[in-house]
Amino acid sequence: MNKKTNILLLPGDGIGPEVCSSVKEVINCLNNNTEIDFLVDEDLVGGCSYERHKVPITDKVIAKAKNSDGILLGSVGSPIYESLPFELRPERGLLKLRKELDLFANIRPAKVFNSLVDASSLKRDIVKNMDIVVLRELTGGIYFGEPRGIENLSDGQRKGINTEVYTTNEIIRLGRVGFEIASLRKKAVHSVEKANVMESGVLWREEIHKLKEKEFPDISLKNMYADNCAMQLVKDPKQFDVIVTGNLFGDILSDISAELTGSLGMLPSASLGEFGDSKKRKSLYEPVHGSAPDIAGKNIANPIAMILSLSMFLNYTLNFKNLSDLLEKSVEETLNRGYRTKDIMQKNCNLVSTSEMGNLITENLETLLIKNEI
Ligand code: NAD
């Protein structure tokens, strides 16, 4: 096992510090019961950084992020900062991190835990055992393409412009991550675009096909138009393993897949960049949810999305798949025993606080680690 691992922990705002307390407990447990030595450096991002330094992230924190083996981020944002200029708002801290580290691959797993199958808005048979990943390109496409803007026309009308642009390299580096993820799962990729109406989609399709033929002949590849993919996700989501797509379509499809699980407090995510000098990818792991100002400070937030973000870090950055699986199993067993935070509470279950849920999962993990002699 690779022993020393530097984590930059950025709890952020709202419920971020609460869910990060639980993740710190899990990290301590891993430090005490495995050969990994996590060195955690904690710092500020978002509104709390603005309060202290008058910027949502300092250059010092960006430098620390670049030198770390991975970043764990809680959440940023609060309505109290809404009147600030755009560049000083908490969310800018997160966007700057993503940009500075060139985190181009956003991985959003959507897994339905058996004990929570009724939380989905879809029928239980459709989502039972669902386990899919949406891989979204995060730094290119129509959200960044030029030309863009709003123009005044001579006839008094206005014209809004955004441009979908992808280069071969951008498509290939994302596609490679998608095929690699699929190779650790059910070995099936759906590449999603609109090649029927967009040239950028034609290029996307051609490059992904070439990549599969050249580097991943064992992975199955199907193309799907984005509109059909949205429909198929609510009709038969279990047909998918890994969906690989651009920024715009990924934004929409990952929200649909998240909703299929029915519980925002359960969803982790990862954003990966290129390999660094240490041969590890630059990486940022965070829950999908925001800072939930309505419940912040009450010790009732669900810490599972944050804990599963650490599980993704173990898998995708550190390549400790067995440890990642064990952590996920300790979450699943805690749910199977009927423990629930308020957001996922069901009849005949035991309501627990954020810290209690963190304790229960950590205790479970410790037992599993000792039993499995890892
Ligand atoms: P949100 O995700 O914070 O909350 C939406 C709803 O889900 C709320 O009712 C909240 O109580 C609930 N919820 C969220 N996470 C939960 C958890 N772990 N356990 C239990 N319930 C949970 O979204 P929002 O209200 O639209 O945004 C609030 C703030 O968060 C805004 O300032 C927004 O900009 C920011 N935000 C940040 C991120 C991020 O840090 N990546 C993502 C989304 C939103």
Coordinates of C-alpha atoms and ligand atoms in Angstrom, one line a residue:
M1 CA 0.0 0.0 0.0
N2 CA 1.1 3.5 -0.8
K3 CA 1.6 4.9 2.7
K4 CA 1.7 8.6 2.9
T5 CA -1.3 10.4 1.4
N6 CA -1.8 14.2 1.6
I7 CA -5.4 15.3 1.7
L8 CA -6.5 18.9 1.5
L9 CA -9.8 19.1 3.4
L10 CA -11.9 22.2 2.6
P11 CA -15.1 22.0 4.7
G12 CA -16.5 25.3 3.3
D13 CA -19.9 26.7 4.4
G14 CA -23.2 25.7 5.8
I15 CA -23.4 21.9 6.4
G16 CA -20.0 21.4 4.9
P17 CA -18.1 21.5 8.3
E18 CA -20.7 19.1 9.8
V19 CA -20.4 16.5 7.1
C20 CA -16.7 16.9 7.1
S21 CA -16.5 16.1 10.8
S22 CA -17.9 12.7 10.0
V23 CA -15.4 12.2 7.1
K24 CA -12.6 13.1 9.5
E25 CA -13.7 10.3 11.8
V26 CA -13.6 7.8 8.9
I27 CA -10.1 9.0 8.0
N28 CA -8.9 8.5 11.6
C29 CA -10.4 5.0 11.5
L30 CA -8.5 4.2 8.2
N31 CA -5.3 5.7 9.8
N32 CA -5.7 3.5 12.8
N33 CA -6.6 0.3 11.1
T34 CA -4.7 0.2 7.7
E35 CA -1.3 1.0 6.5
I36 CA -2.3 4.2 4.8
D37 CA -1.1 7.3 6.5
F38 CA -3.5 10.2 5.7
L39 CA -2.1 13.6 6.5
V40 CA -5.0 16.0 6.5
D41 CA -4.4 19.7 6.0
E42 CA -7.6 21.8 6.5
D43 CA -8.2 25.2 5.0
L44 CA -10.9 27.6 3.9
V45 CA -12.9 27.9 0.7
G46 CA -16.2 29.8 -0.1
G47 CA -17.9 32.3 2.3
C48 CA -15.7 31.4 5.3
S49 CA -12.6 32.3 3.2
Y50 CA -14.2 35.6 2.2
E51 CA -14.9 36.4 5.8
R52 CA -11.2 35.8 6.7
H53 CA -9.3 36.9 3.6
K54 CA -11.9 38.9 1.5
V55 CA -11.6 36.3 -1.4
P56 CA -13.4 33.0 -1.8
I57 CA -10.1 31.2 -2.2
T58 CA -6.6 32.4 -1.6
D59 CA -3.5 31.6 -3.9
K60 CA -2.0 29.8 -0.9
V61 CA -5.0 27.3 -0.8
I62 CA -4.8 26.9 -4.6
A63 CA -1.0 26.0 -4.2
K64 CA -1.8 23.5 -1.5
A65 CA -4.5 22.0 -3.7
K66 CA -2.0 21.5 -6.5
N67 CA 0.5 19.8 -4.2
S68 CA -2.0 17.5 -2.4
D69 CA -2.8 13.9 -3.5
G70 CA -6.5 14.9 -3.5
I71 CA -9.0 17.4 -2.2
L72 CA -12.1 16.7 -0.2
L73 CA -14.6 19.6 -0.3
G74 CA -17.7 20.0 1.8
S75 CA -19.9 22.7 0.2
V76 CA -19.8 26.4 -0.4
G77 CA -22.4 29.2 -0.5
S78 CA -25.0 31.0 1.4
P79 CA -27.8 33.5 0.6
I80 CA -25.9 36.1 2.7
Y81 CA -23.3 36.5 -0.1
E82 CA -25.7 36.9 -3.0
S83 CA -25.2 40.7 -3.1
L84 CA -21.4 40.3 -3.5
P85 CA -19.8 40.9 -7.0
F86 CA -19.7 37.7 -8.9
E87 CA -15.9 37.2 -8.5
L88 CA -16.2 37.3 -4.7
R89 CA -19.0 34.9 -4.3
P90 CA -18.3 31.6 -2.5
E91 CA -19.0 29.5 -5.6
R92 CA -16.2 31.3 -7.4
G93 CA -13.8 29.6 -5.0
L94 CA -14.9 26.2 -6.2
L95 CA -14.9 27.2 -9.9
K96 CA -11.4 28.6 -9.5
L97 CA -10.2 25.3 -8.0
R98 CA -11.7 23.3 -10.9
K99 CA -10.1 25.7 -13.5
E100 CA -6.7 25.9 -11.9
L101 CA -6.4 22.2 -11.6
D102 CA -8.0 21.6 -15.0
L103 CA -10.5 19.1 -13.6
F104 CA -12.0 18.1 -16.9
A105 CA -13.7 14.8 -15.9
N106 CA -16.7 14.9 -13.6
I107 CA -17.8 11.5 -12.4
R108 CA -21.3 11.2 -10.8
P109 CA -22.3 7.8 -9.7
A110 CA -26.0 7.2 -9.2
K111 CA -26.5 4.1 -7.1
V112 CA -29.7 3.0 -5.5
F113 CA -29.1 1.3 -2.1
N114 CA -31.6 -1.5 -1.6
S115 CA -32.9 -0.1 1.7
L116 CA -33.7 3.2 0.0
V117 CA -35.3 2.0 -3.1
D118 CA -38.6 3.5 -2.2
A119 CA -37.1 7.0 -2.0
S120 CA -37.0 7.2 -5.8
S121 CA -39.7 8.9 -7.8
L122 CA -39.7 5.9 -10.1
K123 CA -41.3 2.5 -9.5
R124 CA -39.1 0.2 -7.4
D125 CA -38.7 -2.4 -10.1
I126 CA -37.2 0.2 -12.5
V127 CA -34.6 1.4 -10.0
K128 CA -33.9 -1.6 -7.8
N129 CA -30.2 -2.4 -8.0
M130 CA -29.5 0.5 -10.3
D131 CA -25.9 1.5 -10.4
I132 CA -24.7 3.8 -13.1
V133 CA -22.1 6.5 -13.6
V134 CA -22.4 9.7 -15.7
L135 CA -19.1 11.0 -16.8
R136 CA -19.4 14.7 -17.8
E137 CA -16.8 16.8 -19.6
L138 CA -16.4 19.8 -17.3
T139 CA -14.0 22.4 -18.7
G140 CA -15.1 22.7 -22.4
G141 CA -18.1 22.7 -24.7
I142 CA -20.8 25.3 -24.9
Y143 CA -20.3 26.7 -21.4
F144 CA -16.8 27.9 -22.5
G145 CA -16.9 28.1 -26.3
E146 CA -16.3 31.3 -28.3
P147 CA -17.9 33.3 -29.7
R148 CA -20.3 34.0 -26.9
G149 CA -22.3 37.0 -25.7
I150 CA -25.4 39.1 -26.4
E151 CA -25.3 41.4 -29.5
N152 CA -27.5 44.3 -30.5
L153 CA -28.8 43.9 -34.0
S154 CA -29.5 46.7 -36.5
D155 CA -33.2 46.0 -36.5
G156 CA -33.5 46.5 -32.8
Q157 CA -33.5 42.9 -31.9
R158 CA -30.9 41.2 -29.6
K159 CA -29.0 38.0 -30.4
G160 CA -27.7 35.6 -27.7
I161 CA -24.8 33.4 -28.8
N162 CA -23.0 30.4 -27.3
T163 CA -20.8 28.0 -29.2
E164 CA -20.4 24.2 -28.7
V165 CA -16.7 23.5 -29.4
Y166 CA -14.8 20.3 -28.8
T167 CA -11.3 19.4 -30.0
T168 CA -10.0 15.8 -30.6
N169 CA -7.8 16.0 -27.5
E170 CA -10.7 17.1 -25.2
I171 CA -12.8 14.2 -26.4
I172 CA -10.1 11.6 -26.2
R173 CA -9.0 12.5 -22.7
L174 CA -12.5 12.3 -21.4
G175 CA -13.3 9.1 -23.4
R176 CA -10.2 7.5 -21.9
V177 CA -11.4 8.1 -18.4
G178 CA -14.9 6.7 -19.3
F179 CA -13.5 3.5 -20.8
E180 CA -11.2 3.1 -17.8
I181 CA -14.1 3.5 -15.4
A182 CA -16.1 1.0 -17.4
S183 CA -13.2 -1.5 -17.4
L184 CA -13.6 -1.6 -13.5
R185 CA -17.4 -2.1 -13.8
K186 CA -19.7 -3.8 -16.3
K187 CA -17.5 -2.9 -19.3
A188 CA -20.2 -0.9 -21.2
V189 CA -20.0 2.7 -22.4
H190 CA -22.8 4.8 -23.9
S191 CA -21.4 7.8 -25.7
V192 CA -24.0 10.5 -25.8
E193 CA -24.2 13.5 -28.2
K194 CA -26.5 14.9 -30.9
A195 CA -24.6 13.7 -34.0
N196 CA -27.8 13.9 -36.0
V197 CA -27.9 17.7 -35.8
M198 CA -24.4 18.9 -34.6
E199 CA -21.0 18.6 -36.2
S200 CA -19.4 18.7 -32.8
G201 CA -21.4 15.6 -32.1
V202 CA -20.2 13.9 -35.3
L203 CA -16.6 14.5 -34.3
W204 CA -17.4 13.3 -30.7
R205 CA -18.8 10.0 -32.1
E206 CA -15.9 9.4 -34.5
E207 CA -13.2 10.1 -31.9
I208 CA -14.8 7.9 -29.2
H209 CA -15.1 5.1 -31.7
K210 CA -11.4 5.4 -32.8
L211 CA -10.3 5.4 -29.2
K212 CA -12.4 2.3 -28.4
E213 CA -10.9 0.4 -31.4
K214 CA -7.4 1.4 -30.6
E215 CA -7.2 1.2 -26.7
F216 CA -10.3 -0.5 -25.3
P217 CA -11.4 -3.3 -27.7
D218 CA -13.0 -5.3 -24.8
I219 CA -15.4 -2.5 -23.7
S220 CA -18.8 -2.4 -25.4
L221 CA -19.6 0.9 -26.9
K222 CA -23.1 2.2 -28.0
N223 CA -24.0 5.7 -29.3
M224 CA -27.1 7.4 -28.1
Y225 CA -28.6 10.8 -28.9
A226 CA -28.9 13.0 -25.8
D227 CA -32.7 13.4 -26.0
N228 CA -33.2 9.6 -26.3
C229 CA -30.7 9.1 -23.4
A230 CA -32.8 11.4 -21.1
M231 CA -35.9 9.3 -22.0
Q232 CA -34.1 6.0 -21.5
L233 CA -32.8 7.1 -18.1
V234 CA -36.3 7.3 -16.8
K235 CA -37.7 4.4 -18.7
D236 CA -35.0 1.8 -18.1
P237 CA -31.9 3.2 -16.3
K238 CA -30.4 -0.2 -15.6
Q239 CA -29.5 -0.6 -19.3
F240 CA -26.6 1.8 -18.6
D241 CA -23.2 1.3 -17.0
V242 CA -21.1 4.4 -17.9
I243 CA -22.5 7.3 -19.8
V244 CA -19.8 9.5 -21.4
T245 CA -20.9 12.9 -22.6
G246 CA -20.1 16.6 -23.0
N247 CA -20.6 19.5 -20.6
L248 CA -24.1 20.6 -21.5
F249 CA -25.7 17.2 -21.9
G250 CA -23.8 15.9 -18.9
D251 CA -25.2 18.7 -16.7
I252 CA -28.7 17.6 -17.5
L253 CA -28.3 13.8 -17.6
S254 CA -26.4 13.7 -14.3
D255 CA -29.2 15.6 -12.6
I256 CA -31.8 13.2 -14.0
S257 CA -29.7 10.2 -12.8
A258 CA -29.3 11.8 -9.4
E259 CA -33.0 12.3 -9.1
L260 CA -33.5 8.5 -9.8
T261 CA -31.9 7.8 -6.5
G262 CA -34.3 10.1 -4.7
S263 CA -31.8 11.4 -2.1
L264 CA -29.5 14.3 -2.5
G265 CA -27.7 13.6 0.8
M266 CA -26.5 10.3 -0.6
L267 CA -24.7 11.4 -3.8
P268 CA -20.9 11.8 -4.1
S269 CA -19.0 13.1 -7.0
A270 CA -15.4 13.3 -8.3
S271 CA -13.7 15.7 -10.7
L272 CA -10.4 14.4 -12.2
G273 CA -7.6 16.2 -14.0
E274 CA -4.5 15.0 -15.8
F275 CA -1.9 12.8 -14.1
G276 CA 0.5 14.9 -11.9
D277 CA 4.2 14.3 -11.2
S278 CA 3.3 11.8 -8.5
K279 CA 1.5 9.7 -11.2
K280 CA -1.7 10.4 -9.5
R281 CA -4.5 12.4 -11.2
K282 CA -5.3 15.8 -9.8
S283 CA -8.6 15.2 -8.1
L284 CA -11.4 16.9 -6.1
Y285 CA -14.1 14.9 -4.3
E286 CA -17.3 16.5 -3.0
P287 CA -20.9 15.7 -2.4
V288 CA -23.4 16.7 -5.1
H289 CA -25.5 18.7 -2.6
G290 CA -24.9 22.3 -1.6
S291 CA -24.4 24.0 1.7
A292 CA -28.1 23.5 2.7
P293 CA -28.4 26.8 4.8
D294 CA -31.9 25.7 5.9
I295 CA -30.5 22.9 8.1
A296 CA -27.0 24.1 8.7
G297 CA -25.8 24.0 12.4
K298 CA -28.5 21.6 13.5
N299 CA -26.5 18.4 13.3
I300 CA -29.3 16.8 11.1
A301 CA -27.6 16.8 7.6
N302 CA -26.9 13.5 6.0
P303 CA -23.1 12.9 5.9
I304 CA -23.2 9.9 3.6
A305 CA -22.6 11.8 0.3
M306 CA -19.4 13.2 1.9
I307 CA -18.3 9.8 3.2
L308 CA -19.0 8.2 -0.2
S309 CA -16.9 11.0 -1.8
L310 CA -14.0 9.7 0.3
S311 CA -14.8 6.2 -0.9
M312 CA -14.4 7.5 -4.5
F313 CA -11.1 9.1 -3.6
L314 CA -9.9 5.7 -2.3
N315 CA -10.9 4.1 -5.6
Y316 CA -10.2 6.6 -8.3
T317 CA -7.1 8.4 -7.0
L318 CA -5.5 5.9 -4.7
N319 CA -6.5 2.7 -6.5
F320 CA -7.6 1.1 -3.2
K321 CA -10.7 -0.5 -4.7
N322 CA -11.1 -3.0 -1.8
L323 CA -11.0 -0.3 0.8
S324 CA -13.4 1.8 -1.2
D325 CA -15.8 -1.2 -1.5
L326 CA -15.5 -1.8 2.3
L327 CA -16.4 1.8 3.1
E328 CA -19.4 1.6 0.8
K329 CA -20.4 -1.7 2.4
S330 CA -20.2 -0.1 5.9
V331 CA -22.6 2.6 4.7
E332 CA -25.0 0.0 3.2
E333 CA -25.0 -2.1 6.3
T334 CA -25.7 0.9 8.5
L335 CA -28.7 1.7 6.3
N336 CA -29.8 -2.0 6.3
R337 CA -29.8 -1.9 10.1
G338 CA -32.5 0.9 9.8
Y339 CA -30.5 4.0 10.8
R340 CA -31.6 7.1 8.9
T341 CA -30.9 10.9 9.0
K342 CA -34.0 13.1 8.6
D343 CA -33.8 13.5 4.8
I344 CA -34.1 9.7 4.2
M345 CA -36.2 8.8 7.2
Q346 CA -38.7 6.0 6.7
K347 CA -41.4 4.3 8.8
N348 CA -40.0 2.0 11.5
C349 CA -36.4 3.3 11.2
N350 CA -34.2 4.9 13.8
L351 CA -33.7 8.7 13.3
V352 CA -30.1 9.7 13.9
S353 CA -28.1 12.9 13.8
T354 CA -25.2 13.7 11.4
S355 CA -22.6 12.8 14.1
E356 CA -24.4 9.6 15.1
M357 CA -24.6 8.5 11.5
G358 CA -20.9 9.2 11.1
N359 CA -20.1 7.2 14.3
L360 CA -22.2 4.3 13.2
I361 CA -20.6 4.1 9.8
T362 CA -17.1 4.4 11.3
E363 CA -17.8 1.6 13.8
N364 CA -19.0 -0.6 11.0
L365 CA -16.0 0.2 8.9
E366 CA -13.7 -0.7 11.8
T367 CA -15.3 -4.1 12.3
L368 CA -15.1 -4.8 8.6
L369 CA -11.4 -3.7 8.4
I370 CA -10.5 -6.0 11.3
K371 CA -12.6 -8.9 9.8
N372 CA -11.0 -8.5 6.4
E373 CA -7.5 -8.0 7.8
I374 CA -6.8 -5.1 5.4
Ligands
NAD1 P1 -28.7 22.4 -1.4 O1 -28.2 21.2 -2.0 O2 -27.8 23.1 -0.5 O3 -30.1 22.1 -0.7 C1 -31.3 21.6 -1.4 C2 -32.2 20.9 -0.4 O4 -31.6 19.7 0.0 C3 -32.3 21.7 1.0 O5 -33.6 21.5 1.4 C4 -31.4 21.0 1.9 O6 -31.7 21.1 3.2 C5 -31.4 19.6 1.4 N1 -30.1 18.9 1.6 C6 -28.9 19.1 0.9 N2 -27.9 18.4 1.3 C7 -28.4 17.7 2.3 C8 -27.9 16.7 3.2 N3 -26.6 16.3 3.1 N4 -28.7 16.2 4.2 C9 -29.9 16.5 4.3 N5 -30.5 17.4 3.4 C10 -29.8 18.0 2.5 O7 -29.1 23.4 -2.6 P2 -29.6 24.9 -2.6 O8 -30.5 25.1 -1.4 O9 -30.1 25.2 -4.0 O10 -28.2 25.8 -2.4 C11 -27.8 26.3 -1.1 C12 -26.4 26.9 -1.3 O11 -25.5 25.9 -1.7 C13 -26.4 28.0 -2.4 O12 -25.6 29.1 -1.9 C14 -25.8 27.3 -3.6 O13 -25.1 28.2 -4.4 C15 -24.8 26.4 -2.9 N6 -24.4 25.2 -3.7 C16 -23.2 24.7 -3.5 C17 -22.8 23.6 -4.2 C18 -21.4 23.1 -4.0 O14 -20.7 23.5 -3.0 N7 -20.8 22.2 -4.8 C19 -23.7 22.8 -4.9 C20 -25.0 23.3 -5.0 C21 -25.4 24.4 -4.4

